[in-house]
mmCIF file of C-alpha atoms in Angstrom:
data_model
loop_
_atom_site.group_PDB
_atom_site.id
_atom_site.type_symbol
_atom_site.label_atom_id
_atom_site.label_comp_id
_atom_site.label_asym_id
_atom_site.label_seq_id
_atom_site.Cartn_x
_atom_site.Cartn_y
_atom_site.Cartn_z
ATOM 1 C CA MET S 1 -4.568 -10.781 12.639
ATOM 2 C CA SER S 2 -2.469 -8.342 14.610
ATOM 3 C CA ASP S 3 -4.153 -6.229 17.272
ATOM 4 C CA ASN S 4 -1.069 -4.050 17.679
ATOM 5 C CA GLU S 5 -1.004 -1.890 14.559
ATOM 6 C CA LEU S 6 0.572 1.022 16.451
ATOM 7 C CA GLY S 7 3.524 -1.119 17.552
ATOM 8 C CA THR S 8 3.921 -2.617 14.085
ATOM 9 C CA PHE S 9 4.062 0.828 12.538
ATOM 10 C CA LEU S 10 6.556 2.197 15.073
ATOM 11 C CA ARG S 11 8.901 -0.779 14.667
ATOM 12 C CA ALA S 12 8.715 -0.625 10.877
ATOM 13 C CA ARG S 13 9.557 3.082 10.750
ATOM 14 C CA ARG S 14 12.365 2.704 13.306
ATOM 15 C CA ALA S 15 13.937 0.014 11.120
ATOM 16 C CA GLU S 16 13.823 2.260 8.047
ATOM 17 C CA VAL S 17 15.614 5.299 9.506
ATOM 18 C CA THR S 18 19.402 5.264 9.398
ATOM 19 C CA PRO S 19 21.498 6.816 12.177
ATOM 20 C CA ALA S 20 22.996 9.256 9.682
ATOM 21 C CA GLU S 21 19.545 10.639 8.888
ATOM 22 C CA VAL S 22 19.124 11.809 12.488
ATOM 23 C CA GLY S 23 22.707 12.905 13.037
ATOM 24 C CA LEU S 24 24.006 9.834 14.873
ATOM 25 C CA PRO S 25 27.153 7.824 14.122
ATOM 26 C CA SER S 26 26.516 4.529 12.353
ATOM 27 C CA GLY S 27 29.124 2.440 14.142
ATOM 28 C CA ASP S 28 30.440 -0.958 13.070
ATOM 29 C CA ARG S 29 28.555 -3.352 15.363
ATOM 30 C CA ARG S 30 24.900 -2.694 14.609
ATOM 31 C CA ARG S 31 23.035 -6.014 14.578
ATOM 32 C CA THR S 32 19.672 -4.605 13.497
ATOM 33 C CA PRO S 33 18.747 -2.231 10.651
ATOM 34 C CA GLY S 34 17.681 1.290 11.401
ATOM 35 C CA LEU S 35 17.655 2.941 14.790
ATOM 36 C CA ARG S 36 17.910 1.287 18.178
ATOM 37 C CA ARG S 37 15.093 1.809 20.657
ATOM 38 C CA ALA S 38 17.462 3.689 22.935
ATOM 39 C CA GLU S 39 18.335 6.102 20.141
ATOM 40 C CA VAL S 40 14.703 6.852 19.313
ATOM 41 C CA ALA S 41 13.872 7.275 22.987
ATOM 42 C CA MET S 42 16.784 9.673 23.520
ATOM 43 C CA LEU S 43 15.888 11.801 20.499
ATOM 44 C CA ALA S 44 12.184 11.854 21.396
ATOM 45 C CA GLY S 45 12.754 12.578 25.068
ATOM 46 C CA VAL S 46 10.910 9.499 26.342
ATOM 47 C CA SER S 47 12.141 6.503 28.301
ATOM 48 C CA VAL S 48 13.235 3.301 26.585
ATOM 49 C CA GLU S 49 10.791 1.394 28.787
ATOM 50 C CA TYR S 50 7.900 3.508 27.548
ATOM 51 C CA LEU S 51 8.897 3.030 23.907
ATOM 52 C CA ILE S 52 9.028 -0.734 24.512
ATOM 53 C CA ARG S 53 5.496 -0.622 25.940
ATOM 54 C CA LEU S 54 4.288 1.214 22.847
ATOM 55 C CA GLU S 55 5.946 -1.206 20.437
ATOM 56 C CA GLN S 56 4.686 -4.241 22.347
ATOM 57 C CA GLY S 57 1.121 -2.914 22.494
ATOM 58 C CA ARG S 58 1.017 -2.555 26.283
ATOM 59 C CA ASP S 59 0.268 1.160 25.930
ATOM 60 C CA ARG S 60 -1.912 2.140 22.995
ATOM 61 C CA ARG S 61 -3.003 5.643 23.929
ATOM 62 C CA PRO S 62 0.078 7.879 23.882
ATOM 63 C CA SER S 63 -0.619 11.586 24.145
ATOM 64 C CA PRO S 64 -0.427 13.868 21.106
ATOM 65 C CA GLN S 65 2.724 15.347 22.644
ATOM 66 C CA VAL S 66 4.409 11.917 22.703
ATOM 67 C CA LEU S 67 3.325 11.232 19.129
ATOM 68 C CA ALA S 68 4.794 14.543 18.013
ATOM 69 C CA ALA S 69 8.039 13.767 19.838
ATOM 70 C CA LEU S 70 8.336 10.347 18.183
ATOM 71 C CA ALA S 71 7.523 11.733 14.732
ATOM 72 C CA GLY S 72 10.788 13.687 14.638
ATOM 73 C CA PRO S 73 13.375 10.901 15.010
ATOM 74 C CA LEU S 74 11.175 8.532 12.976
ATOM 75 C CA ARG S 75 11.172 11.154 10.207
ATOM 76 C CA LEU S 76 7.460 10.829 9.580
ATOM 77 C CA THR S 77 5.833 12.669 6.709
ATOM 78 C CA ALA S 78 2.634 14.640 7.243
ATOM 79 C CA ALA S 79 0.599 11.673 5.973
ATOM 80 C CA GLU S 80 2.463 9.291 8.278
ATOM 81 C CA ARG S 81 1.862 11.569 11.269
ATOM 82 C CA THR S 82 -1.854 11.541 10.511
ATOM 83 C CA HIS S 83 -1.760 7.768 10.177
ATOM 84 C CA LEU S 84 0.079 7.425 13.502
ATOM 85 C CA TYR S 85 -2.601 9.491 15.208
ATOM 86 C CA ARG S 86 -5.355 7.355 13.700
ATOM 87 C CA LEU S 87 -3.685 4.185 14.955
ATOM 88 C CA THR S 88 -4.111 5.379 18.530
ATOM 89 C CA LYS S 89 -7.879 5.515 17.957
ATOM 90 C CA ALA S 90 -8.321 1.890 16.887
ATOM 91 C CA ALA S 91 -7.080 -1.411 18.278
ATOM 92 C CA SER S 92 -6.788 -3.109 14.891
ATOM 93 C CA GLY S 93 -6.688 -2.402 11.197
ATOM 94 C CA PHE S 94 -9.909 -4.300 10.365
ATOM 95 C CA THR S 95 -11.995 -4.847 13.498
ATOM 96 C CA CYS S 96 -13.834 -1.569 13.950
ATOM 97 C CA GLY S 97 -17.577 -1.317 13.579
ATOM 98 C CA ALA S 98 -19.548 -1.170 10.377
ATOM 99 C CA THR S 99 -18.793 1.538 7.866
ATOM 100 C CA ALA S 100 -20.612 2.754 4.804
ATOM 101 C CA PRO S 101 -20.252 0.558 1.709
ATOM 102 C CA ALA S 102 -17.216 1.291 -0.421
ATOM 103 C CA PRO S 103 -18.240 3.565 -3.310
ATOM 104 C CA ARG S 104 -18.743 1.930 -6.698
ATOM 105 C CA GLY S 105 -20.035 4.795 -8.830
ATOM 106 C CA VAL S 106 -17.891 7.138 -10.899
ATOM 107 C CA ARG S 107 -18.696 10.821 -11.304
ATOM 108 C CA PRO S 108 -18.801 12.136 -14.884
ATOM 109 C CA GLY S 109 -15.953 14.490 -13.995
ATOM 110 C CA LEU S 110 -13.705 11.625 -12.924
ATOM 111 C CA GLN S 111 -14.574 9.673 -16.052
ATOM 112 C CA ALA S 112 -13.635 12.743 -18.097
ATOM 113 C CA VAL S 113 -10.257 12.876 -16.335
ATOM 114 C CA LEU S 114 -9.650 9.212 -17.222
ATOM 115 C CA ASP S 115 -10.576 9.899 -20.830
ATOM 116 C CA GLN S 116 -7.957 12.653 -20.973
ATOM 117 C CA LEU S 117 -5.259 10.318 -19.650
ATOM 118 C CA GLU S 118 -5.370 8.056 -22.712
ATOM 119 C CA PRO S 119 -3.272 6.263 -23.839
ATOM 120 C CA ALA S 120 -1.698 5.956 -20.374
ATOM 121 C CA ALA S 121 -2.624 2.985 -18.181
ATOM 122 C CA ALA S 122 -4.815 4.546 -15.485
ATOM 123 C CA VAL S 123 -7.348 2.979 -13.129
ATOM 124 C CA LEU S 124 -9.785 4.251 -10.521
ATOM 125 C CA VAL S 125 -10.240 1.993 -7.474
ATOM 126 C CA ASN S 126 -12.154 2.235 -4.210
ATOM 127 C CA GLN S 127 -11.077 1.427 -0.650
ATOM 128 C CA VAL S 128 -11.159 -2.342 -1.078
ATOM 129 C CA GLY S 129 -9.555 -2.381 -4.520
ATOM 130 C CA ASP S 130 -12.646 -2.687 -6.715
ATOM 131 C CA VAL S 131 -11.834 -1.518 -10.240
ATOM 132 C CA LEU S 132 -14.421 1.187 -10.936
ATOM 133 C CA ALA S 133 -13.152 2.558 -14.243
ATOM 134 C CA HIS S 134 -10.020 2.482 -16.335
ATOM 135 C CA THR S 135 -8.468 3.632 -19.563
ATOM 136 C CA ALA S 136 -8.015 1.521 -22.651
ATOM 137 C CA GLY S 137 -4.312 1.683 -21.888
ATOM 138 C CA PHE S 138 -4.921 -0.043 -18.558
ATOM 139 C CA ARG S 139 -6.949 -2.746 -20.276
ATOM 140 C CA ARG S 140 -4.150 -3.327 -22.796
ATOM 141 C CA LEU S 141 -1.712 -3.653 -19.913
ATOM 142 C CA THR S 142 -3.724 -5.789 -17.478
ATOM 143 C CA GLY S 143 -6.434 -7.487 -19.518
ATOM 144 C CA PRO S 144 -4.114 -10.204 -20.867
ATOM 145 C CA ILE S 145 -2.891 -11.120 -17.348
ATOM 146 C CA GLY S 146 -6.483 -11.682 -16.188
ATOM 147 C CA LEU S 147 -6.805 -8.787 -13.765
ATOM 148 C CA LEU S 148 -9.999 -7.511 -15.403
ATOM 149 C CA ASP S 149 -11.740 -10.875 -15.737
ATOM 150 C CA GLY S 150 -15.276 -11.189 -14.353
ATOM 151 C CA ASP S 151 -18.046 -8.704 -13.714
ATOM 152 C CA SER S 152 -16.435 -7.071 -10.644
ATOM 153 C CA PRO S 153 -12.640 -7.080 -10.948
ATOM 154 C CA ASN S 154 -10.779 -6.375 -7.715
ATOM 155 C CA LEU S 155 -7.038 -5.792 -7.294
ATOM 156 C CA ASN S 156 -6.817 -7.594 -3.960
ATOM 157 C CA ARG S 157 -8.726 -10.677 -5.052
ATOM 158 C CA TYR S 158 -6.532 -10.894 -8.127
ATOM 159 C CA VAL S 159 -3.251 -10.549 -6.226
ATOM 160 C CA PHE S 160 -4.137 -12.966 -3.428
ATOM 161 C CA ALA S 161 -6.499 -15.459 -5.053
ATOM 162 C CA ASP S 162 -5.591 -15.688 -8.739
ATOM 163 C CA PRO S 163 -2.531 -17.874 -9.460
ATOM 164 C CA ARG S 164 -1.840 -15.849 -12.596
ATOM 165 C CA ALA S 165 -0.831 -12.913 -10.392
ATOM 166 C CA ARG S 166 2.369 -14.648 -9.273
ATOM 167 C CA GLN S 167 3.350 -15.174 -12.889
ATOM 168 C CA ALA S 168 2.445 -11.626 -13.886
ATOM 169 C CA TYR S 169 4.319 -9.937 -11.026
ATOM 170 C CA PRO S 170 7.902 -11.192 -10.567
ATOM 171 C CA ASP S 171 7.984 -9.195 -7.321
ATOM 172 C CA TRP S 172 4.682 -10.626 -6.131
ATOM 173 C CA ALA S 173 5.550 -10.421 -2.426
ATOM 174 C CA HIS S 174 6.184 -6.684 -2.715
ATOM 175 C CA VAL S 175 2.941 -6.163 -4.631
ATOM 176 C CA ALA S 176 1.036 -8.122 -1.962
ATOM 177 C CA ASP S 177 2.613 -6.028 0.812
ATOM 178 C CA GLU S 178 1.536 -2.831 -0.899
ATOM 179 C CA GLN S 179 -2.034 -4.068 -1.337
ATOM 180 C CA VAL S 180 -2.296 -4.890 2.367
ATOM 181 C CA ALA S 181 -0.811 -1.515 3.290
ATOM 182 C CA ALA S 182 -3.450 0.224 1.160
ATOM 183 C CA LEU S 183 -6.237 -1.773 2.803
ATOM 184 C CA LYS S 184 -4.998 -0.918 6.293
ATOM 185 C CA CYS S 185 -4.654 2.747 5.421
ATOM 186 C CA GLY S 186 -8.371 3.194 4.651
ATOM 187 C CA PRO S 187 -11.481 2.783 6.781
ATOM 188 C CA PRO S 188 -11.817 -0.693 8.366
ATOM 189 C CA ARG S 189 -13.482 -3.273 6.120
ATOM 190 C CA ALA S 190 -13.776 -6.317 8.368
ATOM 191 C CA ALA S 191 -16.023 -8.317 6.016
ATOM 192 C CA PHE S 192 -13.655 -7.873 3.086
ATOM 193 C CA ALA S 193 -10.644 -8.765 5.240
ATOM 194 C CA ASP S 194 -12.448 -11.933 6.319
ATOM 195 C CA GLU S 195 -13.064 -12.802 2.656
ATOM 196 C CA LEU S 196 -9.361 -12.420 1.819
ATOM 197 C CA THR S 197 -8.461 -14.512 4.862
ATOM 198 C CA LEU S 198 -10.615 -17.335 3.527
ATOM 199 C CA LEU S 199 -9.217 -16.930 0.001
ATOM 200 C CA ALA S 200 -5.519 -16.591 0.811
ATOM 201 C CA GLY S 201 -5.005 -17.749 4.395
ATOM 202 C CA ALA S 202 -1.600 -17.020 5.889
ATOM 203 C CA GLU S 203 -0.365 -15.179 2.783
ATOM 204 C CA PHE S 204 -2.832 -12.463 3.727
ATOM 205 C CA THR S 205 -3.084 -12.698 7.534
ATOM 206 C CA GLU S 206 0.676 -12.725 8.116
ATOM 207 C CA ARG S 207 0.951 -9.530 6.104
ATOM 208 C CA VAL S 208 -1.815 -7.906 8.112
ATOM 209 C CA ALA S 209 0.227 -8.599 11.243
ATOM 210 C CA ARG S 210 3.538 -7.470 9.745
ATOM 211 C CA VAL S 211 2.954 -4.719 7.192
ATOM 212 C CA PRO S 212 2.265 -1.213 8.502
ATOM 213 C CA GLY S 213 -0.279 0.992 6.761
ATOM 214 C CA LEU S 214 0.455 3.702 4.219
ATOM 215 C CA PRO S 215 1.442 2.185 0.889
ATOM 216 C CA ARG S 216 4.080 3.927 -1.182
ATOM 217 C CA PRO S 217 2.340 6.605 -3.287
ATOM 218 C CA HIS S 218 4.805 6.059 -6.123
ATOM 219 C CA GLY S 219 7.375 3.508 -7.159
ATOM 220 C CA SER S 220 8.346 0.965 -9.772
ATOM 221 C CA LEU S 221 6.825 -2.316 -10.853
ATOM 222 C CA ARG S 222 7.872 -5.284 -13.005
ATOM 223 C CA LEU S 223 5.237 -7.006 -15.095
ATOM 224 C CA GLU S 224 5.406 -10.116 -17.294
ATOM 225 C CA HIS S 225 2.975 -9.401 -20.123
ATOM 226 C CA PRO S 226 1.805 -12.277 -22.383
ATOM 227 C CA GLU S 227 2.055 -10.089 -25.491
ATOM 228 C CA ALA S 228 4.612 -7.404 -24.668
ATOM 229 C CA GLY S 229 7.074 -9.465 -22.614
ATOM 230 C CA SER S 230 8.994 -8.181 -19.584
ATOM 231 C CA LEU S 231 7.963 -4.630 -18.703
ATOM 232 C CA ARG S 232 9.262 -2.069 -16.227
ATOM 233 C CA LEU S 233 6.704 0.478 -15.070
ATOM 234 C CA THR S 234 6.555 3.433 -12.739
ATOM 235 C CA TYR S 235 3.350 4.260 -10.913
ATOM 236 C CA GLU S 236 1.821 7.290 -9.223
ATOM 237 C CA THR S 237 -1.106 6.960 -6.807
ATOM 238 C CA MET S 238 -3.338 9.938 -6.077
ATOM 239 C CA GLU S 239 -5.905 10.050 -3.291
ATOM 240 C CA LEU S 240 -9.097 11.885 -4.272
ATOM 241 C CA PRO S 241 -10.133 13.894 -1.191
ATOM 242 C CA GLY S 242 -13.530 14.813 -2.593
ATOM 243 C CA ASP S 243 -14.465 11.151 -3.107
ATOM 244 C CA GLU S 244 -14.014 9.088 0.049
ATOM 245 C CA GLY S 245 -11.508 6.305 -0.383
ATOM 246 C CA LEU S 246 -11.087 6.587 -4.152
ATOM 247 C CA ARG S 247 -7.597 6.354 -5.629
ATOM 248 C CA LEU S 248 -6.366 7.102 -9.116
ATOM 249 C CA VAL S 249 -3.363 4.990 -10.128
ATOM 250 C CA VAL S 250 -1.391 5.829 -13.268
ATOM 251 C CA GLN S 251 1.263 3.446 -14.634
ATOM 252 C CA LEU S 252 3.857 4.649 -17.125
ATOM 253 C CA PRO S 253 6.793 3.022 -18.944
ATOM 254 C CA ALA S 254 9.989 3.199 -16.892
ATOM 255 C CA ASP S 255 12.278 2.871 -19.916
ATOM 256 C CA GLU S 256 12.228 3.125 -23.692
ATOM 257 C CA ALA S 257 12.143 -0.648 -24.165
ATOM 258 C CA THR S 258 8.888 -0.842 -22.190
ATOM 259 C CA ALA S 259 7.439 2.133 -24.063
ATOM 260 C CA GLU S 260 8.206 0.491 -27.396
ATOM 261 C CA ALA S 261 6.743 -2.850 -26.250
ATOM 262 C CA LEU S 262 3.511 -1.154 -25.207
ATOM 263 C CA ARG S 263 3.250 0.672 -28.521
ATOM 264 C CA ARG S 264 3.213 -2.697 -30.272
ATOM 265 C CA ILE S 265 0.045 -3.797 -28.440
ATOM 266 C CA SER S 266 -3.015 -3.119 -30.589
ATOM 267 C CA PRO S 267 -5.301 -0.426 -29.109
ATOM 268 C CA LEU S 268 -8.570 -1.467 -27.513
ATOM 269 C CA ARG S 269 -11.673 0.537 -26.755
ATOM 270 C CA LEU S 270 -12.045 2.044 -23.265
ATOM 271 C CA VAL S 271 -14.338 -0.031 -21.063
ATOM 272 C CA ALA S 272 -15.518 1.235 -17.668
ATOM 273 C CA SER S 273 -16.295 -1.464 -15.142
#
C-alpha cells in the first residue's frame, strides 16, 4: 500500500485541472494532462523543487500557508482542502492506530428518513461500507444482483470479492475506484483494509496506492439488472455529520427508460439489515 497519500492526492488534482481553468494558455505540445509542476509552483509561489519533494513524499509536513497556496491553482473545494490538511497528519490511508468500531446501529430518526424516501433506492452505510438499512426500492434494485446476500452485506466486499459485481457494473473499475476513495476518506480501518487485501489482492492494493481520497458525492452509474435490464442511474451521497462516518446514498433513474424499467419490478417490503 502507498505511504505517500499526500503526493498521490496532489498529483491527481494537478492532472485534473486544465490550464484554461487557471488562466494559462493550453499550448499545442502538452504531453501530460492537466497542469505542469512548474505551472502549479508558479501560481502557488513555491519552488518546483519543493513541489517535487511534496509529490514524491520526501516532505510530508508542509505548513498551512503552503497548503493554502497550493489549494488555489489546484482548485480545491472546501472538502478537498480539509482532506489535504488531514493528509499531512497521517503517513498512510490505513495504517494509523486503532479507532472505535464502525457504527452499526440506526437511529429511529434516520430510519424514518429512509421510510419517507420510498420508493427511491436509498441505503445507509457506515465507514467501511456495511449496509445498515435501506429502502424497499434499494432492495428491488440491488437484491437480484446479490449485493444484499448474507447476514452482513457490505458494499466493498461485494465489489471486490463477489464475481457478480463485475457483471452487474459495466464500469466496474470506476465503481471500485470510488469505493477505495470512500474508504480512504474516512478514519483509518487497517483491519478492514487487510481483509480486502486478502480477498482481492492487487485489484485493491493498487487502487489504494493510486486513487486519492474523496469520492465523488454525486454522479452516474450503469447497472445490468437481471429483471430490469440495462439501467442508467444518478446518485447523490450525503455525509451525516451527527453520526460519525455514516453516509446516505440515494440512486435515481437517469432517464425515462430506466424509470419505466424500475416501475415494472414488483414491489418488495422494506427490510433493514
